[in-house]
């Protein structure tokens, strides 16, 4: 019990004096996951709008597939990206395995379906409400899509934040394609896994506290944004 | 682009004719009221005319010059759909889609907001306006386009009497600027106040067409007589 208390005390100490190693790991985590979520947003939102508003053969199947992809296990994504980027793989020549770039690619693949599938649902709901009005005003599907993206912007922010939370909290993909190299590809989740197995509980706990804090703050932020927007814009 | 001609127009869903072989020609000028009980097919008929639905049989043609130019017709729905932006931006949105020059949009939108009494709400988010204000905004958004034809689907059905009165007087003002009004209602008082001619619809069929005064004095169709009697039992 005292060990646990001491570990917590040391963890808070690390956080409060902004321990250099801790900060480095947190910073890399944020850089990787924020970049991944930016890429996933740029890809996922247009895809979501396309599947929401578009009418094409096989649409229903694509949507089922997309929803299924939301549940992709991170380790499987990690494995696939590893196979692509490993020296013998099709993209091996790039030489980016075990770099932050590889981690960004893996996380982007992991969360693009999440952002696309959730935004598809949100945009399609709005489309049901708006369709006749927008068609009456002469909006083509492309214009309508842009309008819907803008009109659902507060819900979309929540979705993007959920994607970021998922990226920042996953360990399976980044540990495989990043390799958890100290000072190069070590992020919060991989560091927690390693430090715990090594018995360095304070650092693991400190990172864990920050990670949980981040997830809580994101969710709180998302609901605050949505509430405020609802009150302000209806 | 008027007159609008419907020739043997049907709209069937699952083999049931919701609109049943309607033929009619609607010309410029008089305010046309499509009257009928709930479920008679008024909204579907209006969506067919406006081009939101395609008839499953028969044809709908704009016979006048210029043919069917989408921007020359506008529609106001029973429940207004407002975009998540300011009242002014909602009007500007329609104007931009209709191809008005960017510089012109703002001025035109402010003018029309003033005409419907919403100048003070111009910069407020449209979706938090009251029901009556939203319907006036929907009218402004349509009016701003300067349409030749304005379709109105039970524009006061969800409003309290005061708000309904405001909407009716705006419709009268739009008519006065030369826009053809085609409106559905199941409200006899409103049909009388706002209409010049009645198209009476019953179970998807057009059973009577008559000038308002004649329609209420001496309805020719049995269904029409029964509807008037049901709605005005004291007469
Ligand atoms: N898209 C649709 N699919 C199937 N049935 C419909 C559809 N739209 C309307 N209906 C049916 O058609 C009938 C006429 O509807 P509507 O035109 O809305 O009547 P109203 O005269 O009250 O406006 C109703 O019985 C309604 O249930
Ligand atoms: Mg109706």
mmCIF file of N, CA, C and O in Angstrom, chain A residues 79-173:
data_model
loop_
_atom_site.group_PDB
_atom_site.id
_atom_site.type_symbol
_atom_site.label_atom_id
_atom_site.label_comp_id
_atom_site.label_asym_id
_atom_site.label_seq_id
_atom_site.Cartn_x
_atom_site.Cartn_y
_atom_site.Cartn_z
ATOM 1 N N UNK A 79 -0.129 -4.325 -37.550
ATOM 2 C CA UNK A 79 0.477 -5.419 -38.305
ATOM 3 C C UNK A 79 0.462 -5.127 -39.805
ATOM 4 O O UNK A 79 1.463 -5.295 -40.501
ATOM 5 N N UNK A 80 -0.698 -4.659 -40.307
ATOM 6 C CA UNK A 80 -0.812 -4.373 -41.738
ATOM 7 C C UNK A 80 0.162 -3.283 -42.167
ATOM 8 O O UNK A 80 0.848 -3.401 -43.187
ATOM 9 N N UNK A 81 0.220 -2.219 -41.366
ATOM 10 C CA UNK A 81 1.132 -1.123 -41.716
ATOM 11 C C UNK A 81 2.577 -1.608 -41.627
ATOM 12 O O UNK A 81 3.420 -1.255 -42.450
ATOM 13 N N UNK A 82 2.836 -2.466 -40.630
ATOM 14 C CA UNK A 82 4.183 -3.034 -40.500
ATOM 15 C C UNK A 82 4.562 -3.796 -41.772
ATOM 16 O O UNK A 82 5.638 -3.613 -42.321
ATOM 17 N N UNK A 83 3.624 -4.621 -42.253
ATOM 18 C CA UNK A 83 3.901 -5.413 -43.456
ATOM 19 C C UNK A 83 4.146 -4.507 -44.665
ATOM 20 O O UNK A 83 5.007 -4.784 -45.502
ATOM 21 N N UNK A 84 3.374 -3.405 -44.730
ATOM 22 C CA UNK A 84 3.545 -2.468 -45.845
ATOM 23 C C UNK A 84 4.908 -1.792 -45.797
ATOM 24 O O UNK A 84 5.565 -1.597 -46.820
ATOM 25 N N UNK A 85 5.329 -1.412 -44.596
ATOM 26 C CA UNK A 85 6.504 -0.547 -44.462
ATOM 27 C C UNK A 85 7.794 -1.312 -44.198
ATOM 28 O O UNK A 85 8.881 -0.737 -44.278
ATOM 29 N N UNK A 86 7.667 -2.604 -43.844
ATOM 30 C CA UNK A 86 8.887 -3.354 -43.528
ATOM 31 C C UNK A 86 9.750 -3.460 -44.783
ATOM 32 O O UNK A 86 9.276 -3.286 -45.899
ATOM 33 N N UNK A 87 11.025 -3.717 -44.556
ATOM 34 C CA UNK A 87 11.982 -3.631 -45.664
ATOM 35 C C UNK A 87 11.532 -4.428 -46.879
ATOM 36 O O UNK A 87 11.670 -3.987 -48.010
ATOM 37 N N UNK A 88 10.917 -5.602 -46.635
ATOM 38 C CA UNK A 88 10.501 -6.444 -47.750
ATOM 39 C C UNK A 88 9.140 -6.031 -48.315
ATOM 40 O O UNK A 88 8.727 -6.492 -49.363
ATOM 41 N N UNK A 89 8.461 -5.146 -47.611
ATOM 42 C CA UNK A 89 7.109 -4.766 -48.013
ATOM 43 C C UNK A 89 7.092 -3.815 -49.191
ATOM 44 O O UNK A 89 8.137 -3.282 -49.595
ATOM 45 N N UNK A 90 5.886 -3.571 -49.756
ATOM 46 C CA UNK A 90 5.752 -2.734 -50.953
ATOM 47 C C UNK A 90 6.246 -1.294 -50.739
ATOM 48 O O UNK A 90 6.682 -0.658 -51.691
ATOM 49 N N UNK A 91 6.137 -0.794 -49.516
ATOM 50 C CA UNK A 91 6.584 0.579 -49.272
ATOM 51 C C UNK A 91 7.868 0.608 -48.437
ATOM 52 O O UNK A 91 8.227 1.617 -47.855
ATOM 53 N N UNK A 92 8.555 -0.543 -48.418
ATOM 54 C CA UNK A 92 9.765 -0.660 -47.603
ATOM 55 C C UNK A 92 10.846 0.340 -47.986
ATOM 56 O O UNK A 92 11.609 0.808 -47.143
ATOM 57 N N UNK A 93 10.863 0.696 -49.277
ATOM 58 C CA UNK A 93 11.912 1.598 -49.767
ATOM 59 C C UNK A 93 11.854 2.972 -49.088
ATOM 60 O O UNK A 93 12.850 3.688 -49.046
ATOM 61 N N UNK A 94 10.690 3.322 -48.582
ATOM 62 C CA UNK A 94 10.561 4.631 -47.935
ATOM 63 C C UNK A 94 11.397 4.711 -46.658
ATOM 64 O O UNK A 94 11.808 5.779 -46.228
ATOM 65 N N UNK A 95 11.626 3.544 -46.058
ATOM 66 C CA UNK A 95 12.434 3.504 -44.846
ATOM 67 C C UNK A 95 11.826 4.263 -43.681
ATOM 68 O O UNK A 95 12.534 4.922 -42.921
ATOM 69 N N UNK A 96 10.511 4.213 -43.524
ATOM 70 C CA UNK A 96 9.886 4.975 -42.441
ATOM 71 C C UNK A 96 9.373 4.089 -41.312
ATOM 72 O O UNK A 96 8.761 4.592 -40.374
ATOM 73 N N UNK A 97 9.626 2.782 -41.388
ATOM 74 C CA UNK A 97 9.215 1.947 -40.266
ATOM 75 C C UNK A 97 10.004 2.369 -39.030
ATOM 76 O O UNK A 97 11.162 2.766 -39.135
ATOM 77 N N UNK A 98 9.360 2.291 -37.874
ATOM 78 C CA UNK A 98 9.955 2.734 -36.608
ATOM 79 C C UNK A 98 10.278 4.227 -36.583
ATOM 80 O O UNK A 98 11.261 4.653 -36.004
ATOM 81 N N UNK A 99 9.440 5.002 -37.260
ATOM 82 C CA UNK A 99 9.535 6.460 -37.139
ATOM 83 C C UNK A 99 8.147 6.979 -36.755
ATOM 84 O O UNK A 99 7.142 6.275 -36.926
ATOM 85 N N UNK A 100 8.078 8.224 -36.264
ATOM 86 C CA UNK A 100 6.755 8.803 -35.964
ATOM 87 C C UNK A 100 5.849 8.821 -37.187
ATOM 88 O O UNK A 100 4.624 8.694 -37.057
ATOM 89 N N UNK A 101 6.425 8.951 -38.370
ATOM 90 C CA UNK A 101 5.597 8.966 -39.587
ATOM 91 C C UNK A 101 4.796 7.665 -39.707
ATOM 92 O O UNK A 101 3.606 7.685 -40.036
ATOM 93 N N UNK A 102 5.456 6.548 -39.436
ATOM 94 C CA UNK A 102 4.760 5.258 -39.505
ATOM 95 C C UNK A 102 3.623 5.212 -38.490
ATOM 96 O O UNK A 102 2.528 4.699 -38.757
ATOM 97 N N UNK A 103 3.887 5.798 -37.305
ATOM 98 C CA UNK A 103 2.847 5.794 -36.266
ATOM 99 C C UNK A 103 1.654 6.650 -36.690
ATOM 100 O O UNK A 103 0.496 6.305 -36.457
ATOM 101 N N UNK A 104 1.971 7.773 -37.346
ATOM 102 C CA UNK A 104 0.888 8.646 -37.826
ATOM 103 C C UNK A 104 0.048 7.917 -38.862
ATOM 104 O O UNK A 104 -1.184 7.951 -38.830
ATOM 105 N N UNK A 105 0.722 7.222 -39.772
ATOM 106 C CA UNK A 105 -0.006 6.475 -40.811
ATOM 107 C C UNK A 105 -0.930 5.439 -40.167
ATOM 108 O O UNK A 105 -2.115 5.343 -40.494
ATOM 109 N N UNK A 106 -0.398 4.684 -39.211
ATOM 110 C CA UNK A 106 -1.196 3.630 -38.584
ATOM 111 C C UNK A 106 -2.415 4.224 -37.866
ATOM 112 O O UNK A 106 -3.539 3.732 -38.008
ATOM 113 N N UNK A 107 -2.181 5.306 -37.114
ATOM 114 C CA UNK A 107 -3.320 5.891 -36.381
ATOM 115 C C UNK A 107 -4.329 6.522 -37.327
ATOM 116 O O UNK A 107 -5.534 6.461 -37.091
ATOM 117 N N UNK A 108 -3.837 7.124 -38.411
ATOM 118 C CA UNK A 108 -4.766 7.722 -39.383
ATOM 119 C C UNK A 108 -5.655 6.631 -39.985
ATOM 120 O O UNK A 108 -6.860 6.818 -40.142
ATOM 121 N N UNK A 109 -5.049 5.487 -40.297
ATOM 122 C CA UNK A 109 -5.838 4.375 -40.844
ATOM 123 C C UNK A 109 -6.853 3.893 -39.810
ATOM 124 O O UNK A 109 -7.997 3.563 -40.127
ATOM 125 N N UNK A 110 -6.441 3.908 -38.576
ATOM 126 C CA UNK A 110 -7.318 3.430 -37.512
ATOM 127 C C UNK A 110 -8.538 4.340 -37.324
ATOM 128 O O UNK A 110 -9.654 3.856 -37.112
ATOM 129 N N UNK A 111 -8.342 5.656 -37.403
ATOM 130 C CA UNK A 111 -9.459 6.549 -37.033
ATOM 131 C C UNK A 111 -10.180 7.176 -38.219
ATOM 132 O O UNK A 111 -11.273 7.714 -38.050
ATOM 133 N N UNK A 112 -9.634 7.058 -39.427
ATOM 134 C CA UNK A 112 -10.392 7.577 -40.576
ATOM 135 C C UNK A 112 -11.768 6.911 -40.689
ATOM 136 O O UNK A 112 -12.770 7.601 -40.875
ATOM 137 N N UNK A 113 -11.852 5.585 -40.561
ATOM 138 C CA UNK A 113 -13.196 4.974 -40.626
ATOM 139 C C UNK A 113 -14.113 5.451 -39.505
ATOM 140 O O UNK A 113 -15.325 5.569 -39.703
ATOM 141 N N UNK A 114 -13.537 5.727 -38.345
ATOM 142 C CA UNK A 114 -14.371 6.197 -37.235
ATOM 143 C C UNK A 114 -14.974 7.550 -37.574
ATOM 144 O O UNK A 114 -16.194 7.760 -37.453
ATOM 145 N N UNK A 115 -14.128 8.458 -38.040
ATOM 146 C CA UNK A 115 -14.623 9.801 -38.372
ATOM 147 C C UNK A 115 -15.576 9.730 -39.566
ATOM 148 O O UNK A 115 -16.623 10.378 -39.581
ATOM 149 N N UNK A 116 -15.246 8.920 -40.554
ATOM 150 C CA UNK A 116 -16.114 8.808 -41.732
ATOM 151 C C UNK A 116 -17.474 8.215 -41.357
ATOM 152 O O UNK A 116 -18.523 8.728 -41.751
ATOM 153 N N UNK A 117 -17.469 7.141 -40.563
ATOM 154 C CA UNK A 117 -18.730 6.463 -40.243
ATOM 155 C C UNK A 117 -19.619 7.321 -39.343
ATOM 156 O O UNK A 117 -20.822 7.449 -39.582
ATOM 157 N N UNK A 118 -19.009 7.921 -38.313
ATOM 158 C CA UNK A 118 -19.827 8.737 -37.409
ATOM 159 C C UNK A 118 -20.334 10.003 -38.102
ATOM 160 O O UNK A 118 -21.485 10.397 -37.918
ATOM 161 N N UNK A 119 -19.486 10.609 -38.931
ATOM 162 C CA UNK A 119 -19.949 11.822 -39.613
ATOM 163 C C UNK A 119 -20.989 11.465 -40.673
ATOM 164 O O UNK A 119 -21.929 12.230 -40.896
ATOM 165 N N UNK A 120 -20.853 10.303 -41.293
ATOM 166 C CA UNK A 120 -21.868 9.869 -42.257
ATOM 167 C C UNK A 120 -23.249 9.841 -41.589
ATOM 168 O O UNK A 120 -24.220 10.364 -42.110
ATOM 169 N N UNK A 121 -23.305 9.266 -40.394
ATOM 170 C CA UNK A 121 -24.585 9.180 -39.695
ATOM 171 C C UNK A 121 -25.140 10.578 -39.396
ATOM 172 O O UNK A 121 -26.299 10.874 -39.667
ATOM 173 N N UNK A 122 -24.273 11.432 -38.838
ATOM 174 C CA UNK A 122 -24.701 12.784 -38.487
ATOM 175 C C UNK A 122 -25.177 13.571 -39.710
ATOM 176 O O UNK A 122 -26.222 14.218 -39.691
ATOM 177 N N UNK A 123 -24.383 13.481 -40.794
ATOM 178 C CA UNK A 123 -24.710 14.261 -41.991
ATOM 179 C C UNK A 123 -25.970 13.713 -42.660
ATOM 180 O O UNK A 123 -26.806 14.467 -43.153
ATOM 181 N N UNK A 124 -26.121 12.392 -42.620
ATOM 182 C CA UNK A 124 -27.316 11.819 -43.241
ATOM 183 C C UNK A 124 -28.584 12.229 -42.481
ATOM 184 O O UNK A 124 -29.617 12.519 -43.086
ATOM 185 N N UNK A 125 -28.500 12.262 -41.156
ATOM 186 C CA UNK A 125 -29.653 12.727 -40.374
ATOM 187 C C UNK A 125 -30.022 14.156 -40.772
ATOM 188 O O UNK A 125 -31.196 14.488 -40.958
ATOM 189 N N UNK A 126 -29.002 15.003 -40.894
ATOM 190 C CA UNK A 126 -29.263 16.391 -41.288
ATOM 191 C C UNK A 126 -29.827 16.449 -42.712
ATOM 192 O O UNK A 126 -30.727 17.233 -42.998
ATOM 193 N N UNK A 127 -29.323 15.599 -43.588
ATOM 194 C CA UNK A 127 -29.790 15.564 -44.983
ATOM 195 C C UNK A 127 -31.273 15.239 -45.039
ATOM 196 O O UNK A 127 -32.025 15.814 -45.804
ATOM 197 N N UNK A 128 -31.719 14.295 -44.187
ATOM 198 C CA UNK A 128 -33.149 13.985 -44.163
ATOM 199 C C UNK A 128 -33.961 15.229 -43.827
ATOM 200 O O UNK A 128 -35.022 15.469 -44.389
ATOM 201 N N UNK A 129 -33.431 16.014 -42.903
ATOM 202 C CA UNK A 129 -34.157 17.220 -42.509
ATOM 203 C C UNK A 129 -34.094 18.284 -43.613
ATOM 204 O O UNK A 129 -35.079 18.966 -43.885
ATOM 205 N N UNK A 130 -32.948 18.416 -44.277
ATOM 206 C CA UNK A 130 -32.719 19.560 -45.170
ATOM 207 C C UNK A 130 -33.019 19.290 -46.633
ATOM 208 O O UNK A 130 -33.132 20.219 -47.417
ATOM 209 N N UNK A 131 -33.110 18.014 -47.008
ATOM 210 C CA UNK A 131 -33.047 17.679 -48.428
ATOM 211 C C UNK A 131 -34.017 18.485 -49.298
ATOM 212 O O UNK A 131 -33.609 19.127 -50.270
ATOM 213 N N UNK A 132 -35.300 18.471 -48.912
ATOM 214 C CA UNK A 132 -36.276 19.137 -49.769
ATOM 215 C C UNK A 132 -36.003 20.629 -49.857
ATOM 216 O O UNK A 132 -36.097 21.227 -50.926
ATOM 217 N N UNK A 133 -35.677 21.227 -48.717
ATOM 218 C CA UNK A 133 -35.424 22.663 -48.710
ATOM 219 C C UNK A 133 -34.228 23.002 -49.603
ATOM 220 O O UNK A 133 -34.282 23.933 -50.403
ATOM 221 N N UNK A 134 -33.158 22.239 -49.474
ATOM 222 C CA UNK A 134 -31.960 22.537 -50.266
ATOM 223 C C UNK A 134 -32.213 22.298 -51.747
ATOM 224 O O UNK A 134 -31.789 23.082 -52.595
ATOM 225 N N UNK A 135 -32.919 21.221 -52.068
ATOM 226 C CA UNK A 135 -33.225 20.977 -53.480
ATOM 227 C C UNK A 135 -34.135 22.069 -54.017
ATOM 228 O O UNK A 135 -33.989 22.514 -55.152
ATOM 229 N N UNK A 136 -35.072 22.506 -53.186
ATOM 230 C CA UNK A 136 -35.973 23.579 -53.606
ATOM 231 C C UNK A 136 -35.187 24.848 -53.929
ATOM 232 O O UNK A 136 -35.516 25.569 -54.867
ATOM 233 N N UNK A 137 -34.148 25.105 -53.155
ATOM 234 C CA UNK A 137 -33.338 26.301 -53.407
ATOM 235 C C UNK A 137 -32.349 26.094 -54.550
ATOM 236 O O UNK A 137 -31.616 27.001 -54.913
ATOM 237 N N UNK A 138 -32.330 24.882 -55.102
ATOM 238 C CA UNK A 138 -31.493 24.639 -56.272
ATOM 239 C C UNK A 138 -30.099 24.139 -55.956
ATOM 240 O O UNK A 138 -29.210 24.208 -56.806
ATOM 241 N N UNK A 139 -29.880 23.639 -54.733
ATOM 242 C CA UNK A 139 -28.547 23.137 -54.385
ATOM 243 C C UNK A 139 -28.298 21.779 -55.015
ATOM 244 O O UNK A 139 -29.121 20.883 -54.898
ATOM 245 N N UNK A 140 -27.178 21.641 -55.707
ATOM 246 C CA UNK A 140 -26.757 20.330 -56.196
ATOM 247 C C UNK A 140 -26.156 19.561 -55.022
ATOM 248 O O UNK A 140 -25.886 20.123 -53.970
ATOM 249 N N UNK A 141 -25.886 18.272 -55.271
ATOM 250 C CA UNK A 141 -25.409 17.438 -54.163
ATOM 251 C C UNK A 141 -24.099 17.929 -53.547
ATOM 252 O O UNK A 141 -23.910 17.861 -52.336
ATOM 253 N N UNK A 142 -23.215 18.429 -54.384
ATOM 254 C CA UNK A 142 -21.928 18.902 -53.859
ATOM 255 C C UNK A 142 -22.134 20.109 -52.942
ATOM 256 O O UNK A 142 -21.619 20.158 -51.819
ATOM 257 N N UNK A 143 -22.917 21.062 -53.429
ATOM 258 C CA UNK A 143 -23.222 22.239 -52.613
ATOM 259 C C UNK A 143 -23.926 21.815 -51.329
ATOM 260 O O UNK A 143 -23.621 22.306 -50.233
ATOM 261 N N UNK A 144 -24.877 20.898 -51.487
ATOM 262 C CA UNK A 144 -25.618 20.421 -50.311
ATOM 263 C C UNK A 144 -24.661 19.798 -49.302
ATOM 264 O O UNK A 144 -24.785 20.029 -48.096
ATOM 265 N N UNK A 145 -23.688 19.023 -49.781
ATOM 266 C CA UNK A 145 -22.732 18.382 -48.871
ATOM 267 C C UNK A 145 -21.956 19.415 -48.067
ATOM 268 O O UNK A 145 -21.776 19.277 -46.855
ATOM 269 N N UNK A 146 -21.494 20.448 -48.761
ATOM 270 C CA UNK A 146 -20.727 21.495 -48.073
ATOM 271 C C UNK A 146 -21.611 22.178 -47.028
ATOM 272 O O UNK A 146 -21.192 22.418 -45.888
ATOM 273 N N UNK A 147 -22.856 22.461 -47.410
ATOM 274 C CA UNK A 147 -23.797 23.085 -46.490
ATOM 275 C C UNK A 147 -24.012 22.205 -45.263
ATOM 276 O O UNK A 147 -24.011 22.691 -44.123
ATOM 277 N N UNK A 148 -24.172 20.909 -45.496
ATOM 278 C CA UNK A 148 -24.432 19.993 -44.383
ATOM 279 C C UNK A 148 -23.216 19.889 -43.466
ATOM 280 O O UNK A 148 -23.350 19.861 -42.241
ATOM 281 N N UNK A 149 -22.022 19.846 -44.055
ATOM 282 C CA UNK A 149 -20.806 19.792 -43.239
ATOM 283 C C UNK A 149 -20.745 21.015 -42.325
ATOM 284 O O UNK A 149 -20.422 20.917 -41.140
ATOM 285 N N UNK A 150 -21.067 22.158 -42.893
ATOM 286 C CA UNK A 150 -21.011 23.391 -42.106
ATOM 287 C C UNK A 150 -22.108 23.392 -41.035
ATOM 288 O O UNK A 150 -21.881 23.775 -39.891
ATOM 289 N N UNK A 151 -23.285 22.923 -41.400
ATOM 290 C CA UNK A 151 -24.405 22.994 -40.467
ATOM 291 C C UNK A 151 -24.305 21.984 -39.330
ATOM 292 O O UNK A 151 -24.912 22.153 -38.282
ATOM 293 N N UNK A 152 -23.530 20.922 -39.543
ATOM 294 C CA UNK A 152 -23.373 19.930 -38.474
ATOM 295 C C UNK A 152 -22.022 20.114 -37.771
ATOM 296 O O UNK A 152 -21.570 19.215 -37.064
ATOM 297 N N UNK A 153 -21.411 21.279 -37.973
ATOM 298 C CA UNK A 153 -20.016 21.457 -37.536
ATOM 299 C C UNK A 153 -19.797 21.149 -36.059
ATOM 300 O O UNK A 153 -18.743 20.612 -35.689
ATOM 301 N N UNK A 154 -20.780 21.421 -35.212
ATOM 302 C CA UNK A 154 -20.543 21.200 -33.776
ATOM 303 C C UNK A 154 -20.569 19.708 -33.434
ATOM 304 O O UNK A 154 -19.787 19.250 -32.614
ATOM 305 N N UNK A 155 -21.442 18.981 -34.087
ATOM 306 C CA UNK A 155 -21.433 17.532 -33.900
ATOM 307 C C UNK A 155 -20.156 16.931 -34.471
ATOM 308 O O UNK A 155 -19.603 15.981 -33.922
ATOM 309 N N UNK A 156 -19.701 17.500 -35.577
ATOM 310 C CA UNK A 156 -18.489 16.966 -36.203
ATOM 311 C C UNK A 156 -17.271 17.189 -35.313
ATOM 312 O O UNK A 156 -16.380 16.348 -35.245
ATOM 313 N N UNK A 157 -17.246 18.327 -34.616
ATOM 314 C CA UNK A 157 -16.134 18.575 -33.690
ATOM 315 C C UNK A 157 -16.097 17.479 -32.629
ATOM 316 O O UNK A 157 -15.033 16.937 -32.301
ATOM 317 N N UNK A 158 -17.255 17.118 -32.112
ATOM 318 C CA UNK A 158 -17.317 16.047 -31.116
ATOM 319 C C UNK A 158 -16.771 14.742 -31.685
ATOM 320 O O UNK A 158 -16.053 14.002 -31.006
ATOM 321 N N UNK A 159 -17.120 14.476 -32.934
ATOM 322 C CA UNK A 159 -16.653 13.249 -33.581
ATOM 323 C C UNK A 159 -15.141 13.264 -33.751
ATOM 324 O O UNK A 159 -14.455 12.268 -33.497
ATOM 325 N N UNK A 160 -14.624 14.406 -34.164
ATOM 326 C CA UNK A 160 -13.173 14.527 -34.361
ATOM 327 C C UNK A 160 -12.450 14.339 -33.025
ATOM 328 O O UNK A 160 -11.418 13.660 -32.950
ATOM 329 N N UNK A 161 -13.013 14.917 -31.974
ATOM 330 C CA UNK A 161 -12.395 14.751 -30.651
ATOM 331 C C UNK A 161 -12.435 13.287 -30.205
ATOM 332 O O UNK A 161 -11.490 12.786 -29.599
ATOM 333 N N UNK A 162 -13.522 12.608 -30.529
ATOM 334 C CA UNK A 162 -13.596 11.180 -30.200
ATOM 335 C C UNK A 162 -12.504 10.415 -30.944
ATOM 336 O O UNK A 162 -11.857 9.525 -30.380
ATOM 337 N N UNK A 163 -12.288 10.789 -32.199
ATOM 338 C CA UNK A 163 -11.227 10.163 -32.986
ATOM 339 C C UNK A 163 -9.868 10.414 -32.363
ATOM 340 O O UNK A 163 -9.034 9.502 -32.254
ATOM 341 N N UNK A 164 -9.661 11.643 -31.915
ATOM 342 C CA UNK A 164 -8.384 11.968 -31.280
ATOM 343 C C UNK A 164 -8.194 11.161 -29.994
ATOM 344 O O UNK A 164 -7.107 10.619 -29.742
ATOM 345 N N UNK A 165 -9.253 11.043 -29.223
ATOM 346 C CA UNK A 165 -9.173 10.275 -27.981
ATOM 347 C C UNK A 165 -8.790 8.829 -28.258
ATOM 348 O O UNK A 165 -7.944 8.242 -27.581
ATOM 349 N N UNK A 166 -9.391 8.279 -29.298
ATOM 350 C CA UNK A 166 -9.103 6.888 -29.663
ATOM 351 C C UNK A 166 -7.639 6.739 -30.086
ATOM 352 O O UNK A 166 -6.951 5.802 -29.702
ATOM 353 N N UNK A 167 -7.155 7.703 -30.879
ATOM 354 C CA UNK A 167 -5.768 7.632 -31.345
ATOM 355 C C UNK A 167 -4.793 7.740 -30.176
ATOM 356 O O UNK A 167 -3.864 6.944 -30.045
ATOM 357 N N UNK A 168 -5.033 8.729 -29.315
ATOM 358 C CA UNK A 168 -4.085 8.976 -28.222
ATOM 359 C C UNK A 168 -4.046 7.803 -27.245
ATOM 360 O O UNK A 168 -3.031 7.556 -26.602
ATOM 361 N N UNK A 169 -5.150 7.058 -27.146
ATOM 362 C CA UNK A 169 -5.245 6.010 -26.126
ATOM 363 C C UNK A 169 -4.861 4.621 -26.636
ATOM 364 O O UNK A 169 -4.727 3.707 -25.847
ATOM 365 N N UNK A 170 -4.672 4.488 -27.955
ATOM 366 C CA UNK A 170 -4.389 3.129 -28.448
ATOM 367 C C UNK A 170 -2.894 2.823 -28.318
ATOM 368 O O UNK A 170 -2.049 3.698 -28.406
ATOM 369 N N UNK A 171 -2.601 1.561 -28.117
ATOM 370 C CA UNK A 171 -1.197 1.180 -27.952
ATOM 371 C C UNK A 171 -0.774 0.150 -29.004
ATOM 372 O O UNK A 171 0.354 0.140 -29.467
ATOM 373 N N UNK A 172 -1.721 -0.677 -29.438
ATOM 374 C CA UNK A 172 -1.376 -1.810 -30.296
ATOM 375 C C UNK A 172 -0.719 -1.416 -31.610
ATOM 376 O O UNK A 172 0.266 -2.042 -32.037
ATOM 377 N N UNK A 173 -1.234 -0.389 -32.269
ATOM 378 C CA UNK A 173 -0.695 -0.027 -33.580
ATOM 379 C C UNK A 173 0.657 0.662 -33.449
ATOM 380 O O UNK A 173 1.615 0.310 -34.140
#
